[in-house]
XYZ file of C-alpha atoms in Angstrom:
680
model
C 0.000 0.000 0.000
C 1.359 3.414 -0.964
C 1.952 5.867 1.920
C -0.261 8.892 2.317
C 1.094 11.770 0.258
C 1.515 15.207 1.891
C -1.233 16.845 -0.140
C -3.987 19.230 0.831
C -7.057 17.916 2.658
C -9.365 15.976 0.348
C -12.534 17.706 1.513
C -13.931 20.087 4.059
C -15.958 17.419 5.842
C -15.869 17.234 9.627
C -12.542 15.573 10.608
C -12.592 12.127 12.190
C -10.062 13.173 14.839
C -12.290 16.110 15.856
C -15.160 13.866 16.998
C -15.447 14.262 20.773
C -16.475 11.684 23.376
C -16.927 8.721 20.985
C -13.785 6.696 21.665
C -15.446 3.267 21.421
C -17.120 4.214 18.145
C -13.866 5.497 16.667
C -11.977 2.387 17.782
C -14.550 0.045 16.233
C -14.438 1.874 12.894
C -10.646 1.901 12.890
C -10.390 -1.829 13.658
C -12.868 -2.644 10.885
C -10.789 -0.525 8.496
C -7.579 -2.298 9.532
C -9.119 -5.761 9.092
C -12.142 -5.782 6.731
C -12.544 -9.500 7.502
C -14.043 -8.463 10.867
C -17.303 -7.803 9.056
C -18.246 -4.188 9.644
C -19.736 -2.106 12.437
C -23.269 -1.524 13.709
C -23.715 1.758 15.576
C -26.743 1.984 17.853
C -27.755 5.167 19.582
C -30.194 7.969 20.108
C -30.597 10.694 17.525
C -28.095 13.529 17.460
C -25.056 11.580 18.678
C -22.759 12.131 15.654
C -23.136 8.575 14.348
C -23.351 9.583 10.691
C -20.725 12.295 11.114
C -18.143 9.823 12.385
C -18.862 7.286 9.645
C -18.630 9.805 6.813
C -15.414 11.221 8.281
C -13.761 7.795 8.288
C -13.019 7.813 4.560
C -10.722 10.818 4.964
C -8.220 8.778 6.981
C -8.402 5.524 5.025
C -5.507 4.580 2.740
C -6.038 5.044 -0.999
C -6.992 2.044 -3.122
C -5.175 0.660 -6.172
C -7.628 -0.275 -8.943
C -7.598 -1.307 -12.585
C -8.131 1.794 -14.756
C -11.585 1.907 -16.305
C -12.937 -1.023 -14.269
C -16.355 -0.160 -12.869
C -15.930 -2.884 -10.220
C -12.660 -1.645 -8.645
C -10.672 -4.795 -9.399
C -7.321 -5.160 -7.628
C -4.512 -4.844 -10.231
C -2.462 -7.492 -8.412
C -5.372 -9.945 -8.269
C -7.953 -9.037 -10.945
C -11.182 -10.990 -10.894
C -11.206 -13.367 -13.892
C -15.038 -13.199 -13.997
C -15.220 -9.395 -13.901
C -17.812 -8.124 -16.410
C -15.293 -5.443 -17.501
C -12.441 -7.960 -17.896
C -10.092 -9.407 -18.856
C -7.698 -6.817 -17.392
C -4.092 -5.998 -18.137
C -2.120 -6.794 -15.012
C 0.369 -3.960 -15.561
C -2.203 -1.164 -15.519
C -2.755 0.524 -12.137
C -4.586 3.586 -10.891
C -4.824 4.903 -7.332
C -7.998 6.556 -6.057
C -9.227 7.614 -2.587
C -11.140 5.154 -0.428
C -14.836 5.186 -1.242
C -17.875 5.421 1.005
C -21.097 4.378 -0.732
C -24.390 5.227 0.954
C -27.330 2.877 0.518
C -30.630 4.762 0.942
C -33.316 2.982 2.956
C -35.804 3.449 0.119
C -33.521 2.198 -2.664
C -34.869 -0.318 -5.168
C -33.291 -3.727 -5.662
C -32.172 -2.717 -9.159
C -30.354 0.299 -7.707
C -28.510 -1.901 -5.218
C -27.676 -4.894 -7.413
C -27.587 -3.199 -10.783
C -29.800 -3.857 -13.767
C -29.768 -5.163 -17.316
C -30.647 -2.929 -20.241
C -33.724 -4.794 -21.483
C -34.065 -2.942 -24.789
C -30.443 -3.698 -25.801
C -30.764 -7.309 -24.703
C -33.835 -7.840 -26.900
C -32.891 -5.691 -29.881
C -29.148 -6.323 -30.132
C -28.702 -9.541 -28.181
C -26.026 -8.057 -25.920
C -25.847 -8.035 -22.137
C -25.591 -4.386 -21.111
C -25.188 -4.382 -17.353
C -25.418 -1.200 -15.323
C -23.600 -1.709 -11.984
C -25.358 -0.875 -8.735
C -24.309 0.301 -5.318
C -22.715 -3.020 -4.350
C -20.307 -2.736 -7.275
C -19.411 0.817 -6.261
C -18.780 -0.298 -2.660
C -16.397 -3.145 -3.567
C -13.120 -2.736 -1.622
C -14.634 0.193 0.243
C -17.338 0.997 2.774
C -21.072 0.496 2.341
C -22.974 2.754 4.718
C -26.660 2.279 5.578
C -28.178 4.996 7.714
C -31.232 3.780 9.674
C -30.332 0.226 8.700
C -33.118 -1.159 10.901
C -35.663 0.451 8.565
C -34.263 -1.295 5.489
C -36.875 -3.326 3.600
C -36.619 -7.085 3.885
C -35.864 -7.652 0.197
C -32.834 -5.350 0.452
C -31.751 -7.087 3.653
C -31.795 -10.372 1.713
C -29.557 -8.829 -0.947
C -27.051 -7.650 1.673
C -27.065 -11.041 3.380
C -26.277 -12.808 0.117
C -23.464 -10.408 -0.747
C -21.993 -10.570 2.758
C -22.043 -14.369 2.757
C -20.690 -14.924 -0.766
C -18.525 -11.848 -1.297
C -20.175 -11.484 -4.701
C -23.280 -9.885 -6.142
C -25.280 -11.811 -8.721
C -27.988 -10.423 -10.962
C -30.329 -13.092 -12.338
C -32.786 -11.459 -14.665
C -34.839 -13.040 -17.428
C -32.404 -15.843 -18.161
C -29.310 -13.625 -18.071
C -26.791 -13.863 -15.232
C -24.094 -11.353 -14.284
C -21.824 -11.712 -11.269
C -19.077 -9.529 -9.829
C -17.097 -9.296 -6.556
C -18.707 -7.313 -3.745
C -16.506 -7.287 -0.666
C -17.025 -4.252 1.503
C -17.005 -3.073 5.096
C -20.671 -2.805 6.070
C -21.388 0.079 8.425
C -24.894 0.699 9.711
C -26.383 3.241 12.084
C -29.748 2.937 13.825
C -31.947 4.358 16.541
C -33.231 1.388 18.634
C -36.467 3.277 19.355
C -37.471 2.726 15.727
C -37.147 -1.063 15.828
C -34.511 -3.761 15.896
C -32.642 -5.535 13.122
C -33.428 -8.956 11.738
C -31.265 -11.487 13.637
C -29.595 -12.688 10.429
C -28.402 -9.215 9.458
C -27.512 -8.331 13.042
C -25.156 -11.317 13.185
C -23.435 -10.203 9.963
C -22.109 -7.074 11.654
C -18.761 -7.918 13.164
C -18.794 -5.249 15.848
C -21.447 -3.188 17.566
C -21.227 0.034 19.539
C -23.882 1.747 21.643
C -23.427 5.505 21.687
C -25.142 8.165 23.769
C -24.610 11.835 24.365
C -22.383 12.488 27.347
C -24.037 13.783 30.507
C -20.816 15.562 31.475
C -21.363 19.311 30.890
C -17.660 19.818 30.114
C -17.738 17.303 27.266
C -21.004 18.718 25.925
C -19.432 22.178 25.886
C -16.449 20.789 23.974
C -18.769 19.184 21.417
C -20.718 22.410 20.881
C -17.548 24.483 20.580
C -16.068 22.138 17.977
C -19.210 22.030 15.888
C -19.850 25.764 15.979
C -16.218 26.481 15.102
C -16.415 24.088 12.162
C -19.631 25.640 10.857
C -18.167 29.147 11.100
C -15.096 28.296 8.953
C -14.959 24.672 7.710
C -11.692 25.034 5.787
C -9.717 26.514 8.682
C -11.140 23.905 11.044
C -10.107 21.050 8.731
C -6.613 22.490 8.272
C -6.225 22.686 12.057
C -6.758 18.914 12.322
C -4.794 18.016 9.199
C -1.733 16.879 11.140
C -3.739 14.611 13.429
C -5.614 13.215 10.425
C -2.398 12.313 8.596
C -0.867 10.805 11.714
C -3.935 8.606 12.195
C -3.910 7.579 8.536
C -0.242 6.575 8.755
C -0.951 4.554 11.883
C -3.746 2.655 10.117
C -1.385 1.819 7.242
C 1.253 0.544 9.686
C -1.354 -1.562 11.479
C -2.494 -3.086 8.179
C 1.102 -3.964 7.294
C 1.661 -5.457 10.753
C -1.564 -7.469 10.693
C -0.077 -10.538 9.008
C 2.738 -10.702 11.568
C 0.519 -10.751 14.677
C 0.581 -14.129 16.472
C -2.633 -15.453 17.970
C -1.387 -17.937 20.548
C -3.179 -21.099 21.613
C -3.719 -19.555 25.045
C -5.447 -16.537 23.471
C -7.587 -18.790 21.276
C -8.694 -20.816 24.283
C -9.424 -17.656 26.233
C -11.614 -16.342 23.408
C -13.452 -19.664 23.185
C -14.098 -19.744 26.941
C -15.347 -16.155 26.981
C -17.757 -16.788 24.102
C -18.982 -19.980 25.766
C -19.543 -18.167 29.059
C -21.857 -15.695 27.326
C -23.740 -18.533 25.645
C -23.505 -17.037 22.153
C -24.975 -18.822 19.147
C -22.756 -20.394 16.513
C -19.049 -19.886 15.926
C -19.091 -16.495 14.208
C -18.658 -14.743 17.566
C -15.431 -16.665 18.242
C -14.016 -15.918 14.800
C -14.920 -12.231 14.870
C -13.498 -11.823 18.376
C -10.254 -13.476 17.268
C -9.923 -11.266 14.178
C -10.710 -8.168 16.223
C -8.136 -9.084 18.863
C -5.488 -9.477 16.139
C -6.443 -6.112 14.627
C -6.320 -4.464 18.057
C -2.857 -5.878 18.681
C -1.671 -4.520 15.323
C -3.270 -1.160 16.108
C -1.369 -1.135 19.424
C 1.903 -2.026 17.669
C 2.181 -5.521 19.165
C 2.967 -8.756 17.342
C 1.401 -11.045 19.969
C -2.227 -10.940 21.093
C -2.503 -10.147 24.795
C -5.351 -10.124 27.326
C -5.917 -6.434 26.695
C -6.622 -7.166 23.027
C -9.045 -9.959 23.861
C -10.895 -7.728 26.333
C -11.272 -4.906 23.790
C -12.409 -7.358 21.109
C -15.008 -9.027 23.328
C -16.533 -5.672 24.311
C -17.150 -4.880 20.645
C -17.918 -8.298 19.165
C -20.198 -9.928 21.753
C -22.940 -7.490 22.908
C -25.252 -8.171 19.942
C -24.530 -11.895 19.880
C -25.258 -12.699 23.489
C -28.187 -15.119 23.649
C -31.264 -13.258 24.907
C -35.018 -13.101 24.703
C -36.393 -11.148 21.717
C -37.429 -8.215 23.920
C -34.227 -7.915 25.946
C -31.928 -5.023 25.085
C -28.484 -6.057 23.828
C -25.520 -5.383 26.030
C -22.567 -6.888 27.817
C -22.170 -7.188 31.560
C -18.698 -5.797 32.337
C -18.458 -7.752 35.574
C -19.344 -10.988 33.789
C -16.737 -10.231 31.125
C -14.024 -9.578 33.690
C -14.970 -12.753 35.507
C -14.790 -14.721 32.251
C -11.373 -13.236 31.489
C -10.160 -14.065 34.984
C -11.469 -17.627 34.799
C -9.866 -18.190 31.393
C -6.478 -16.713 32.332
C -3.998 -19.299 33.665
C -2.875 -18.405 37.198
C 0.681 -17.259 37.675
C 2.602 -18.575 40.683
C 3.220 -15.973 43.384
C 6.327 -16.566 45.533
C 4.824 -14.478 48.326
C 1.854 -16.818 48.831
C 1.796 -18.670 52.170
C 1.710 -22.393 51.271
C 0.109 -23.250 54.603
C -2.486 -20.546 55.118
C -3.763 -19.845 51.622
C -4.371 -16.333 50.279
C -4.964 -13.440 52.570
C -8.551 -13.017 53.646
C -9.066 -14.759 56.982
C -10.041 -18.226 55.804
C -8.918 -21.151 53.666
C -10.733 -19.682 50.596
C -9.769 -16.083 51.224
C -13.410 -15.030 51.409
C -13.747 -14.058 55.078
C -15.612 -15.791 57.878
C -19.198 -17.017 57.738
C -20.113 -14.224 60.149
C -18.773 -11.673 57.673
C -20.992 -13.104 54.943
C -24.056 -12.981 57.171
C -23.301 -9.446 58.328
C -22.977 -8.309 54.692
C -26.665 -8.847 54.249
C -26.802 -12.377 52.882
C -29.444 -13.507 55.390
C -31.531 -10.389 54.958
C -31.429 -10.638 51.157
C -32.375 -14.300 51.305
C -35.280 -13.594 53.590
C -36.506 -10.783 51.374
C -36.289 -12.942 48.300
C -38.190 -15.708 50.017
C -40.924 -13.303 51.026
C -41.176 -11.878 47.496
C -41.433 -15.348 45.973
C -44.486 -16.338 47.987
C -47.625 -16.572 45.825
C -51.226 -17.249 46.844
C -52.566 -20.734 46.331
C -53.881 -20.758 42.758
C -56.269 -23.634 43.554
C -58.244 -21.469 45.959
C -60.482 -19.069 44.033
C -61.526 -15.834 45.610
C -63.892 -13.127 44.471
C -62.010 -10.631 42.300
C -61.621 -7.168 43.646
C -60.373 -3.966 42.094
C -56.622 -3.620 41.684
C -55.121 -0.985 43.971
C -54.294 2.293 42.256
C -50.763 2.298 40.885
C -50.305 -1.489 41.170
C -48.182 -3.056 38.429
C -48.977 -6.598 37.295
C -46.351 -8.591 35.436
C -46.921 -10.877 32.474
C -46.200 -14.581 32.263
C -44.283 -16.475 29.587
C -45.705 -15.459 26.166
C -47.032 -17.983 23.686
C -45.708 -18.467 20.170
C -48.121 -17.326 17.493
C -49.224 -19.561 14.637
C -48.409 -18.211 11.185
C -51.521 -17.718 9.062
C -51.863 -16.341 5.548
C -54.695 -13.822 5.168
C -56.235 -12.301 2.085
C -54.899 -8.872 1.175
C -57.237 -5.947 0.746
C -54.841 -4.223 -1.663
C -51.278 -2.972 -1.974
C -49.489 -2.714 1.336
C -46.132 -2.095 2.956
C -43.681 -4.972 2.510
C -43.690 -7.205 5.575
C -44.424 -10.768 6.673
C -48.019 -10.754 7.721
C -50.740 -10.424 5.081
C -50.840 -11.158 1.391
C -50.469 -7.992 -0.692
C -49.175 -6.597 -3.965
C -45.627 -5.483 -3.200
C -42.316 -4.830 -4.952
C -41.029 -8.325 -4.224
C -42.577 -11.764 -4.317
C -43.894 -14.138 -6.938
C -45.054 -12.771 -10.300
C -48.847 -12.824 -10.657
C -49.272 -10.564 -13.698
C -47.962 -7.547 -15.579
C -48.868 -3.912 -16.175
C -47.832 -0.959 -18.295
C -45.008 1.276 -17.144
C -46.109 4.754 -16.144
C -43.771 7.452 -17.448
C -40.151 6.753 -16.469
C -41.184 4.453 -13.630
C -38.531 1.945 -12.554
C -39.081 -1.683 -11.694
C -38.451 -5.209 -12.864
C -39.628 -5.709 -16.456
C -41.769 -8.709 -17.357
C -39.843 -10.246 -20.278
C -42.576 -12.331 -21.918
C -45.198 -9.607 -21.556
C -42.775 -7.095 -23.105
C -42.145 -9.400 -26.060
C -45.869 -9.899 -26.564
C -46.359 -6.146 -26.475
C -43.620 -5.448 -29.038
C -44.089 -8.429 -31.407
C -47.192 -7.220 -33.344
C -45.428 -3.987 -34.343
C -42.233 -5.429 -35.878
C -43.399 -5.164 -39.494
C -44.610 -1.586 -39.046
C -41.276 -0.678 -37.457
C -39.375 -2.097 -40.411
C -37.744 -4.900 -38.464
C -36.754 -7.855 -40.667
C -33.579 -9.239 -39.089
C -32.983 -11.048 -35.796
C -34.064 -9.477 -32.560
C -36.926 -7.146 -31.778
C -37.471 -3.445 -32.212
C -38.445 -2.548 -28.656
C -39.663 0.854 -27.626
C -40.122 2.289 -24.179
C -43.883 2.033 -24.529
C -43.591 -1.750 -25.024
C -41.984 -2.410 -21.642
C -44.308 -4.136 -19.189
C -43.563 -4.320 -15.466
C -44.118 -7.406 -13.379
C -46.904 -7.422 -10.797
C -45.743 -9.307 -7.724
C -47.563 -10.729 -4.759
C -45.750 -10.746 -1.452
C -46.644 -9.998 2.142
C -47.393 -6.807 3.976
C -46.970 -5.529 7.500
C -49.741 -4.050 9.634
C -50.139 -1.389 12.289
C -51.403 -3.100 15.453
C -52.685 -0.484 17.905
C -53.491 -1.688 21.416
C -56.049 0.329 23.378
C -55.735 -1.028 26.913
C -58.024 -0.387 29.880
C -55.750 0.223 32.876
C -58.479 1.310 35.320
C -59.360 -0.235 38.662
C -62.361 -2.050 37.175
C -60.007 -4.477 35.394
C -60.054 -6.599 38.549
C -57.303 -8.560 40.246
C -53.591 -8.458 39.689
C -53.769 -11.988 38.318
C -56.349 -11.017 35.710
C -54.329 -8.000 34.572
C -51.311 -10.290 34.335
C -53.297 -12.531 31.974
C -54.172 -9.503 29.860
C -50.526 -8.449 29.636
C -49.447 -11.975 28.761
C -51.922 -12.038 25.888
C -50.720 -8.678 24.578
C -47.044 -9.607 24.941
C -47.747 -12.763 22.939
C -49.176 -10.695 20.124
C -46.239 -8.294 20.368
C -43.877 -11.245 20.015
C -45.768 -12.206 16.877
C -45.485 -8.615 15.609
C -41.736 -8.668 16.328
C -41.313 -11.740 14.171
C -43.594 -10.475 11.388
C -42.089 -6.946 11.271
C -45.362 -5.198 12.131
C -45.640 -1.658 13.475
C -47.209 -1.369 16.923
C -48.642 1.354 19.148
C -50.087 1.533 22.658
C -52.892 3.717 24.044
C -53.906 3.353 27.690
C -56.816 4.890 29.573
C -57.292 5.234 33.305
C -58.051 7.986 35.780
C -59.369 11.058 33.976
C -57.926 10.699 30.470
C -56.282 8.528 27.822
C -52.558 8.500 27.113
C -50.529 7.585 24.032
C -48.026 5.414 25.871
C -46.248 4.598 22.605
C -46.878 6.191 19.193
C -46.818 3.792 16.220
C -43.286 2.464 15.934
C -41.311 -0.514 14.747
C -39.729 -0.899 18.188
C -41.756 -3.756 19.629
C -39.263 -3.981 22.483
C -40.233 -0.492 23.628
C -43.907 -1.456 23.540
C -43.244 -4.459 25.780
C -41.337 -2.336 28.289
C -44.107 0.271 28.404
C -46.726 -2.448 28.816
C -44.865 -4.256 31.595
C -44.529 -1.042 33.618
C -48.182 -0.077 33.105
C -49.928 0.437 36.492
C -53.641 -0.177 37.020
C -56.185 1.683 39.098
C -58.560 4.635 39.050
C -61.553 5.549 36.888
C -62.417 4.253 33.394
C -62.524 6.970 30.695
C -63.541 4.488 28.000
C -64.787 7.029 25.453
C -61.590 9.052 25.797
C -59.542 5.908 25.151
C -61.434 5.133 21.936
C -61.225 8.717 20.706
C -57.511 8.845 21.440
C -56.999 5.574 19.549
C -58.940 6.898 16.555
C -56.780 10.031 16.515
C -53.594 7.941 16.568
C -54.893 5.881 13.642
C -55.879 9.024 11.725
C -52.388 10.506 12.021
C -50.776 7.150 11.185
C -52.892 6.892 8.016
C -51.601 10.281 6.871
C -47.988 9.355 7.495
C -48.203 5.814 6.119
C -51.417 5.386 4.103
C -50.451 1.973 2.717
C -50.172 0.268 6.102
C -53.478 -1.281 7.171
C -54.370 -0.803 10.840
C -55.784 -3.232 13.365
C -57.278 -1.889 16.608
C -57.154 -4.219 19.615
C -59.402 -2.934 22.438
C -58.737 -4.646 25.769
C -61.400 -3.717 28.362
C -64.278 -4.929 30.509
C -66.486 -2.172 29.052
C -67.331 -0.614 32.418
C -67.121 3.107 31.762
C -67.081 5.443 34.751
C -70.191 7.568 35.472
C -72.756 5.007 34.401
C -75.006 4.870 31.373
C -74.214 8.333 30.042
C -70.463 7.624 29.842
C -71.057 4.215 28.270
C -73.335 5.829 25.666
C -70.486 8.174 24.745
C -68.163 5.177 24.447
C -70.630 3.398 22.148
C -70.938 6.501 20.032
C -67.138 6.661 19.654
C -67.008 2.948 18.819
C -69.685 3.367 16.158
C -67.758 6.200 14.550
C -64.591 4.058 14.406
C -66.574 1.199 12.916
C -67.840 3.457 10.135
C -64.229 4.127 9.111
C -63.809 0.457 8.160
C -61.004 -0.138 10.660
C -60.487 -3.809 11.477
C -60.887 -4.332 15.231
C -60.782 -6.944 17.961
C -62.401 -6.497 21.391
C -60.992 -8.567 24.244
C -63.499 -8.742 27.113
C -61.745 -8.739 30.493
C -64.929 -8.834 32.595
C -64.634 -11.458 35.366
C -66.455 -14.723 34.704
C -67.778 -14.955 38.254
C -70.627 -12.830 39.467
C -72.947 -10.660 37.410
C -71.726 -10.084 33.859
C -72.946 -6.912 32.199
C -71.783 -7.800 28.659
C -70.764 -4.236 27.885
C -67.642 -5.197 25.893
C -69.805 -7.302 23.557
C -71.953 -4.241 22.816
C -68.825 -2.254 22.011
C -67.702 -5.024 19.662
C -71.008 -4.814 17.808
C -70.652 -1.040 17.435
C -67.100 -1.414 16.169
C -67.967 -4.284 13.841
C -65.189 -6.097 15.660
C -64.317 -9.667 16.559
C -65.380 -10.362 20.168
C -63.201 -12.476 22.457
C -63.567 -13.399 26.117
C -60.240 -13.353 27.928
C -61.363 -16.045 30.354
C -62.017 -18.477 27.502
C -59.146 -17.614 25.169
C -55.511 -18.320 25.947
C -52.833 -15.960 24.738
C -51.988 -18.147 21.763
C -55.636 -18.247 20.723
C -55.816 -14.470 21.028
C -52.932 -14.156 18.596
C -54.622 -16.498 16.114
C -57.925 -14.673 16.411
C -56.308 -11.292 15.818
C -54.427 -12.679 12.825
C -57.595 -14.167 11.347
C -59.396 -10.865 11.854
C -56.935 -9.152 9.493
C -58.677 -10.858 6.581
C -61.768 -8.668 7.163
């Protein structure tokens, strides 16, 4: 690799070395640049934390790349790809260009990412004219996806294939084109907007969670740097030019040293034991941790991997691979990591140890006396835990009473939902729930192209459209005279996602803590189903004097579960306000995302506060929602014992909704009933 030349700064972008308070993020990006085999970096964090700024600034410190002149696929002159569509290449030709950062927009089409074939030239001239896409541009560089968690599933599939094979393949109408596509994948995301698919999450080698510092001094430093840069970008960049060049030279030295770093058997065993202690899935975690430890050693100027390198690698490579429940936030317990490192490090003999008495500490195990343990609170903690674990006898039924105000009931283990296919009502947002006409899926027909609209052409339909006009167009030789008006686009049937809005009665009339726990378990089960099907969810609660939007429609099902679990019960029942608030949420959601079909799930016993007049208002609100054609499900939480008023059933009739009794339907059945209702 050629050294960095002492030239002027390439651009006036914010310098990488000027980013303040993001040391872990900078280290992860640097290690991925030193060793692309690590597999890229996922950056998670709240908005406004300089995630995109740091990623875009990385290219300014990366070494330049040697490429074959004129090759649209950035082939390496020393090892040109024999199957390159622009080949064969002359091995002697070389050109050096800056490192490239290619941004993949969330709304990009598959043709834009993979590339496309020129259909008219293929039909008329019989030649394969391939227009490279973003994956070709990113080869031997960085591919950056901002808001990667919002990427459509069909684009996620494309990235997974390219990451696994190191090549991009375009199969279109009997023609196949393939080219190398090895890149460092960098993604940024806000966890509040939803999580990544597990398959894509595992493809990121490293992950970093970033947050704005709460230290006022650091926040002042960040503001000062940004304001100074905005006032005079060129002067600001020049000020950091020396640090930028020094960092770039250090990356080059680390790359050159990478092949000389020794990963000892002891380090390999330590990595394996650490990964096993965190119960990670598969072997990718072990391999990525090993590669990261080697890169960290090279970055530190060492030729042998040490414990410090393993520790740094584990902190970056394991948080998103630790086995967890779907709704648990990713993360790594520092104490558990240190314990795993200690347990996997061979002990060194200490000549000062007393062979007769054992280590210092007052006992044979060095842990103090039994009295010390008891005085530290062990007995008190045990007694408290025992008291908390006591539950009433479930075999003894008692008359349900109102839940105390502010009481929080927990949910039980959720049930797995059964996958059902439902009939689509029209075109929808790509997802995994209902049948719909989408951009991906199996071909079910064709249609005319509108204007300069892009999309996958339907080959046979295009030929049928052009064939009757060949004589009039003067075509007598081989091939077809194809015009833009002849091109037909494929109509595809896939699956769509839905907006599931829960409207939950959290008032005191919902009964016992056990009953509210059953309600939460049912809702969590449906949320688990939504997590797996990539649905959007929202949560409206009503209790006391008003209704509250506990969670606006979002893709973050994990946030919905956390809000639901912490939901207290008690107080009055403003049922009408809850329905009106839910209808307002659905109205706004329809404006923002008109293609996503909603499903309202009302969970209540129907007992509105203030008697008949309040219930009449609730019925009026329900009737108005029903007139909008919104699919609904009413879950009746009225106790089975005693006098049943049947108010929730009346609300279901006004809504035109499916009616379910919580006492008769388990959580899994609730999920199936809600799924079936989406066919309405």
